[in-house]
Coordinates of N, CA, C and O and ligand atoms in Angstrom, one line a residue:
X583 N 141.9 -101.8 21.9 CA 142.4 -102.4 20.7 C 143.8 -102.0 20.4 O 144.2 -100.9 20.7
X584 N 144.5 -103.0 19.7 CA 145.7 -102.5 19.4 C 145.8 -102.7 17.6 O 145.2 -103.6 17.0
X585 N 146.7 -101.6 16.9 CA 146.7 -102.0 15.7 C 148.1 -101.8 15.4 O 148.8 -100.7 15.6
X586 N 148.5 -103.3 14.6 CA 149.4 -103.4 13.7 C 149.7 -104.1 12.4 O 148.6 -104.6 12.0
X587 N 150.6 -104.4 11.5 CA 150.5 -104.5 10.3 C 150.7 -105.5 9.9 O 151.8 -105.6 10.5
X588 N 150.5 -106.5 9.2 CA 150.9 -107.8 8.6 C 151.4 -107.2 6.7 O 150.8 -106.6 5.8
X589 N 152.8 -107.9 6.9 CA 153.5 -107.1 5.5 C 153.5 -109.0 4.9 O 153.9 -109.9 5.7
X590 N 153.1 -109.2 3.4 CA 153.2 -110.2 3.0 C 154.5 -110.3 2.2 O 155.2 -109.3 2.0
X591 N 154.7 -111.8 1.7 CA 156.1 -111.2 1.0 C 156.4 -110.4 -0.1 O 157.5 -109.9 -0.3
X592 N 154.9 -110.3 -1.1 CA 154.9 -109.5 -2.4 C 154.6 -107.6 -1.9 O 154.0 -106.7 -2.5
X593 N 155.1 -107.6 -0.5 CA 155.0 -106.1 0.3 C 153.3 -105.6 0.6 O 153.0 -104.6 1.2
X594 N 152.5 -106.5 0.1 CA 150.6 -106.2 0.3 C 150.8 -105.7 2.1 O 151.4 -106.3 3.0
X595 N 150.0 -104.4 2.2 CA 150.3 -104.5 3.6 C 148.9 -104.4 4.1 O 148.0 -103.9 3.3
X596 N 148.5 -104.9 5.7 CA 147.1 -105.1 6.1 C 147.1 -104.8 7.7 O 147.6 -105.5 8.5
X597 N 146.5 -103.7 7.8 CA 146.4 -103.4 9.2 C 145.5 -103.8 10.1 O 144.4 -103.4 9.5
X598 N 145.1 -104.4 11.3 CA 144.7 -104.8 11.6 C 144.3 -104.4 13.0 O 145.3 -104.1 13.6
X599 N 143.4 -104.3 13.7 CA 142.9 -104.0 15.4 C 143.1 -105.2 16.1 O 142.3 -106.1 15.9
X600 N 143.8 -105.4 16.7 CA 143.5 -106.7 17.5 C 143.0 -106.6 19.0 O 143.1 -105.5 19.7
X601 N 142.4 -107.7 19.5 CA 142.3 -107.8 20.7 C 142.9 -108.0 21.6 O 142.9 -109.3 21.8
X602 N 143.4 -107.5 22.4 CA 144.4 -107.9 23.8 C 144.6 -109.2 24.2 O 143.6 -109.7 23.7
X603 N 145.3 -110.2 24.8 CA 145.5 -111.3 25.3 C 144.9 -112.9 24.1 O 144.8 -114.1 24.3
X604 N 144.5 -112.0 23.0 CA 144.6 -113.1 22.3 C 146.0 -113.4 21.7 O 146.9 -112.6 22.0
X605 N 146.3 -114.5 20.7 CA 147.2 -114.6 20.1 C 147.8 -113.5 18.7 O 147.0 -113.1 17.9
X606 N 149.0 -113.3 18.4 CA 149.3 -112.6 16.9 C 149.1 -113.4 15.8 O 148.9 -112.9 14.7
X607 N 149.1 -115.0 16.1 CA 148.3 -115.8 15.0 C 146.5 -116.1 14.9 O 145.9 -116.4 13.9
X608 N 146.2 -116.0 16.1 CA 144.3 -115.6 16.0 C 144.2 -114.5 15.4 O 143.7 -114.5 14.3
X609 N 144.6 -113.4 16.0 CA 144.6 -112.3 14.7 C 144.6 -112.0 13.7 O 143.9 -111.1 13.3
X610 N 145.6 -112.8 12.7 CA 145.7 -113.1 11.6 C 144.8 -113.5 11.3 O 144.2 -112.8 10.5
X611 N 144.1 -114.7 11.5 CA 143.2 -116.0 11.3 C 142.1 -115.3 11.6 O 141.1 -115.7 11.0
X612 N 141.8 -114.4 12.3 CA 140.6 -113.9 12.4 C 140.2 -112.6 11.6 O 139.1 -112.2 11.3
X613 N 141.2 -112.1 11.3 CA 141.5 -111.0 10.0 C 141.3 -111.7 8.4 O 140.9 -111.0 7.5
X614 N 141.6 -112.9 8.3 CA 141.6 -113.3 6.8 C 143.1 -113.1 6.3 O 143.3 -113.1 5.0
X615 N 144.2 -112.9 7.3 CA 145.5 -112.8 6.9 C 146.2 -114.0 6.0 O 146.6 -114.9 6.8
X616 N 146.4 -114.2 4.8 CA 147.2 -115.7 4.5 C 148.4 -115.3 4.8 O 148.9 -114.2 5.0
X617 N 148.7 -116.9 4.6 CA 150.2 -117.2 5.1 C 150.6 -117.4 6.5 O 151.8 -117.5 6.9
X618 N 149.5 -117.5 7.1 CA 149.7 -118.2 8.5 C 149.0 -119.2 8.8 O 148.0 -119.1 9.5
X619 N 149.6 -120.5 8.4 CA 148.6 -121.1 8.5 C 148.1 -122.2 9.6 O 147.1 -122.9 9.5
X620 N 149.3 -122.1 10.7 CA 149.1 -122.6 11.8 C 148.7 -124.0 12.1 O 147.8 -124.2 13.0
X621 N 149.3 -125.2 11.4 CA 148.5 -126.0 11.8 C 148.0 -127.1 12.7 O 147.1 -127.9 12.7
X622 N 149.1 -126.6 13.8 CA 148.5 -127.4 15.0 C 147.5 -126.4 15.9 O 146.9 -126.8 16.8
X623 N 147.5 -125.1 15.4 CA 146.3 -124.6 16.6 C 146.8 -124.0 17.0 O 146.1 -123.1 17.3
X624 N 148.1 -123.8 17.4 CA 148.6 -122.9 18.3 C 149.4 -123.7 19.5 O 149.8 -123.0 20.4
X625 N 149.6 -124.8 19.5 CA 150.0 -126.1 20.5 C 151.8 -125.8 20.5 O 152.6 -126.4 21.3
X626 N 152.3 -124.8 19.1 CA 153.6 -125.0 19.0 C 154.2 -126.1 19.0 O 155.3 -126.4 19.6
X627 N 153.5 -126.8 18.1 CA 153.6 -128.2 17.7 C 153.7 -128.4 15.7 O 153.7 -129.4 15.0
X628 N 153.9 -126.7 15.4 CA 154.2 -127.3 13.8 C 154.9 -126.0 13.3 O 154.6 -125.9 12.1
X629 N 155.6 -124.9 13.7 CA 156.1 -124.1 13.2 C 155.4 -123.4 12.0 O 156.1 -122.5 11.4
X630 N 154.4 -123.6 11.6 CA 154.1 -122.9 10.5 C 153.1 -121.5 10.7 O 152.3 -121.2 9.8
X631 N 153.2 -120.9 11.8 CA 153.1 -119.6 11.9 C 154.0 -118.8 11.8 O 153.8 -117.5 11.9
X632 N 155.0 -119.2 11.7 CA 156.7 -118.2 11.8 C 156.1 -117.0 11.4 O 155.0 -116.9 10.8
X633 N 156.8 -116.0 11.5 CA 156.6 -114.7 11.3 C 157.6 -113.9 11.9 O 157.8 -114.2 13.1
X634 N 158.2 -112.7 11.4 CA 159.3 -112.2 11.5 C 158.9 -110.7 11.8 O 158.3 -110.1 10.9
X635 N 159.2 -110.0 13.2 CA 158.6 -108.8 13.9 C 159.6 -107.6 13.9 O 160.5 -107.7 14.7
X636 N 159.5 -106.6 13.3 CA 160.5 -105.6 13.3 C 161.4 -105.7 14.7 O 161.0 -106.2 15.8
X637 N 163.0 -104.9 14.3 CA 163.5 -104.7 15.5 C 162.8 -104.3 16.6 O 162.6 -105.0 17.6
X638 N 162.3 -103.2 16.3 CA 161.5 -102.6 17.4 C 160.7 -103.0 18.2 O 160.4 -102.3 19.2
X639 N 160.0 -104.3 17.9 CA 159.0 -105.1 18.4 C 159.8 -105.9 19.3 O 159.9 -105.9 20.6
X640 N 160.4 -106.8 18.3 CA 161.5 -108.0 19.1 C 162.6 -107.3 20.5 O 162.9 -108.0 21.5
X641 N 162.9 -106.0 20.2 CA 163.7 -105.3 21.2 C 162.3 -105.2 22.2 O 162.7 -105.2 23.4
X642 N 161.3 -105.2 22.2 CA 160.2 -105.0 23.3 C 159.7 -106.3 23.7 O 159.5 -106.4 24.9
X643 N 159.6 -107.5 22.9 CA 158.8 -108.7 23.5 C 160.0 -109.7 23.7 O 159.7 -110.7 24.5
X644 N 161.3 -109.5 23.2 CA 162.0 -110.3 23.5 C 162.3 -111.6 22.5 O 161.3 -112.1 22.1
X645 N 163.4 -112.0 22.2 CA 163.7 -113.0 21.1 C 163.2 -114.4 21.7 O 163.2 -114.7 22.9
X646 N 162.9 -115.3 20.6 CA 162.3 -116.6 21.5 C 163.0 -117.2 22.1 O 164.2 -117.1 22.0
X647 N 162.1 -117.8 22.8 CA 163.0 -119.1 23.9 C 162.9 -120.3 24.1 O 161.8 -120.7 23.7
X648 N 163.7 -121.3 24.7 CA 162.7 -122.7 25.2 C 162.6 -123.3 23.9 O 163.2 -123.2 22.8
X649 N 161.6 -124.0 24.1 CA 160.7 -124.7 22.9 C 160.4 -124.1 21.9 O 160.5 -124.7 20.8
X650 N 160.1 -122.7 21.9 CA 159.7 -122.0 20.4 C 160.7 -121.6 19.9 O 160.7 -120.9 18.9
X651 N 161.9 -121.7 20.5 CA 163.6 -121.3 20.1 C 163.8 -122.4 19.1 O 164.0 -122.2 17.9
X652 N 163.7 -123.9 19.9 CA 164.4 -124.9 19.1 C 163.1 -125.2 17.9 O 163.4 -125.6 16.8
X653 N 161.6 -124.7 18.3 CA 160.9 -125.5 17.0 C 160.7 -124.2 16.0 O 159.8 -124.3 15.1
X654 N 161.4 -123.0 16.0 CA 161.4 -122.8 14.8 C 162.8 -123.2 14.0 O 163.1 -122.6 12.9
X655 N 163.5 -123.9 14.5 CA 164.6 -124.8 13.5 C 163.5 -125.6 12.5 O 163.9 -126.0 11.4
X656 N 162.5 -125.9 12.7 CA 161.6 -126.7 11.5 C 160.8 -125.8 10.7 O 159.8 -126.2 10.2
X657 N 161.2 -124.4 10.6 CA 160.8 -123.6 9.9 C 160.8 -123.9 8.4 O 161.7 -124.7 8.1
X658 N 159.8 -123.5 7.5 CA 160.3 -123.6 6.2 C 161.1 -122.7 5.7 O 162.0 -123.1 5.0
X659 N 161.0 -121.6 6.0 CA 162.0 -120.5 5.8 C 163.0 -120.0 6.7 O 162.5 -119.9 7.8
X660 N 164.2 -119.6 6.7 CA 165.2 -119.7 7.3 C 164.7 -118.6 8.3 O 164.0 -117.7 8.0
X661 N 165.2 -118.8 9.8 CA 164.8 -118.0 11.1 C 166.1 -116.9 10.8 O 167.2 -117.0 10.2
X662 N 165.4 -115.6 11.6 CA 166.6 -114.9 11.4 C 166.2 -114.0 13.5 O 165.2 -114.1 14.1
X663 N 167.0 -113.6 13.7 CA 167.1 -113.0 15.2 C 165.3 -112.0 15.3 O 164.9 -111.5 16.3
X664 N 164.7 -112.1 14.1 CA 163.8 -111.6 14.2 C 162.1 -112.4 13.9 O 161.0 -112.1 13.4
X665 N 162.8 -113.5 14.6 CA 161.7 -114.7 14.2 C 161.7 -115.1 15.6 O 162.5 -115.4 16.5
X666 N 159.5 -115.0 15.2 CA 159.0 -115.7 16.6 C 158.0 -116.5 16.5 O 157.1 -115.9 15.9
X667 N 157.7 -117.5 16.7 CA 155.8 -117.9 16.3 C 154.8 -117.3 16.6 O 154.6 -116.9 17.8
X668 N 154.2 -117.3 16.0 CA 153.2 -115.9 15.9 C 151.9 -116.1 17.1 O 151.3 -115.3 17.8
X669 N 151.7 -117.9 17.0 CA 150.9 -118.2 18.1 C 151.6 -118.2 19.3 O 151.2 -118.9 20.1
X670 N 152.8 -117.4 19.8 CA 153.2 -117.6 21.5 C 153.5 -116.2 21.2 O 154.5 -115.8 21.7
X671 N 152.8 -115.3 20.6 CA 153.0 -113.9 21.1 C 151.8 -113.5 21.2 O 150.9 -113.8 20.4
X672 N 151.5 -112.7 22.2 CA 150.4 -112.6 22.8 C 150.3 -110.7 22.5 O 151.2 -109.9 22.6
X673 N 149.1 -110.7 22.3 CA 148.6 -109.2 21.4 C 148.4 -108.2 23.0 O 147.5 -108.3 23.8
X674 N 149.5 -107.3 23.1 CA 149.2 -106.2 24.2 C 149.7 -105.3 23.9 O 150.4 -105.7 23.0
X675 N 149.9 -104.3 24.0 CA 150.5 -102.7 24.0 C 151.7 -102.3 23.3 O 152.1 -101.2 22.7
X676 N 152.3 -103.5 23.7 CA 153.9 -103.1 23.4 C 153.9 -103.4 21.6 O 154.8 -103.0 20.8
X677 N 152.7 -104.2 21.5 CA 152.7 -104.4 19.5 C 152.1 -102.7 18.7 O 152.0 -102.2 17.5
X678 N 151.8 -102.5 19.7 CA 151.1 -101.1 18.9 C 152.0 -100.3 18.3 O 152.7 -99.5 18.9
X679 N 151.9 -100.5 16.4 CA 152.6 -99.9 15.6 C 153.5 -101.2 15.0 O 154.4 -101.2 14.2
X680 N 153.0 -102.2 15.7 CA 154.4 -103.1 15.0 C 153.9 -103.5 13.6 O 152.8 -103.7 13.3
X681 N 155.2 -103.7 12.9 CA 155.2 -105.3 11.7 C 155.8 -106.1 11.8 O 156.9 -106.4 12.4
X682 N 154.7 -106.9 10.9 CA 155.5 -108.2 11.0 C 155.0 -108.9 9.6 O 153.9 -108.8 9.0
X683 N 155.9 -109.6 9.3 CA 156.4 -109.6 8.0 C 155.8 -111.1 7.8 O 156.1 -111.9 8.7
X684 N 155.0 -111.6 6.8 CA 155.1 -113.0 6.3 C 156.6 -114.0 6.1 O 157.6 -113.4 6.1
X685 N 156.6 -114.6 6.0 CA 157.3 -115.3 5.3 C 156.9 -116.3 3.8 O 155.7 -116.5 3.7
X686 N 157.6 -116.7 3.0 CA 157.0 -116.6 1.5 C 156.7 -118.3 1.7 O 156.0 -118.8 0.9
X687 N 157.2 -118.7 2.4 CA 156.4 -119.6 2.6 C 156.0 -120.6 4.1 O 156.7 -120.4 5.0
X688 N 155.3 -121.3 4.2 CA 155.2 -121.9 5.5 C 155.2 -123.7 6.1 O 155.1 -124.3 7.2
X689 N 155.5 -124.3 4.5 CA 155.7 -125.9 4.5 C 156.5 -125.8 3.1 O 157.0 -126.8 2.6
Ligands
FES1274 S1 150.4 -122.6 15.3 FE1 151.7 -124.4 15.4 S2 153.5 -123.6 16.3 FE2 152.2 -121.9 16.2

């Protein structure tokens, strides 16, 4: 298991075990995390998982690319160098200890 923290925007913070090779948005969703509310499933077909991953993290998994580069331009909340969709990051080792921040909102 790996555990890291989901910080909401009023700073509530929720630590969490995840399971390997699933997604950082199943985890949420299977945690009872709001504010992610994912509504295509994870298809990367609706930006509304955005979520924003400490330096530390993003210097290890890498900033997005491709298709999850251009579709969080339909973010609700403004992307910043530390914005990824939470459904194309995949839960392994290198998240151990990370945060990752809500955004205040997601439509
Ligand atoms: S769940 Fe829709 S883009 Fe991630």
């Amino acid at each position: 298991m790996v555990q890291f923290t989901f910080i909401q925007p009023d700073g509530t913070r929720n630590t969490v075990y995840a399971t390997p090779g699933m997604s950082v948005m199943e985890t949420a969703q299977h945690n009872g995390i709001g504010g992610i509310i994912a509504e295509c499933g994870g298809s990367m077909a609706c930006a509304t998982c955005h979520a924003y991953f400490d330096a530390d993290t993003i210097a290890k998994i890498g900033a997005s690319e491709g298709n999850e580069h251009e579709m969080l331009d339909f973010a609700a909340t403004p992307r910043s160098e530390h914005s990824r969709l939470s459904c194309q990051v995949e839960v392994s080792e290198v998240l151990e200890g990370a945060e990752i921040t809500i955004p205040d909102s997601q439509v």
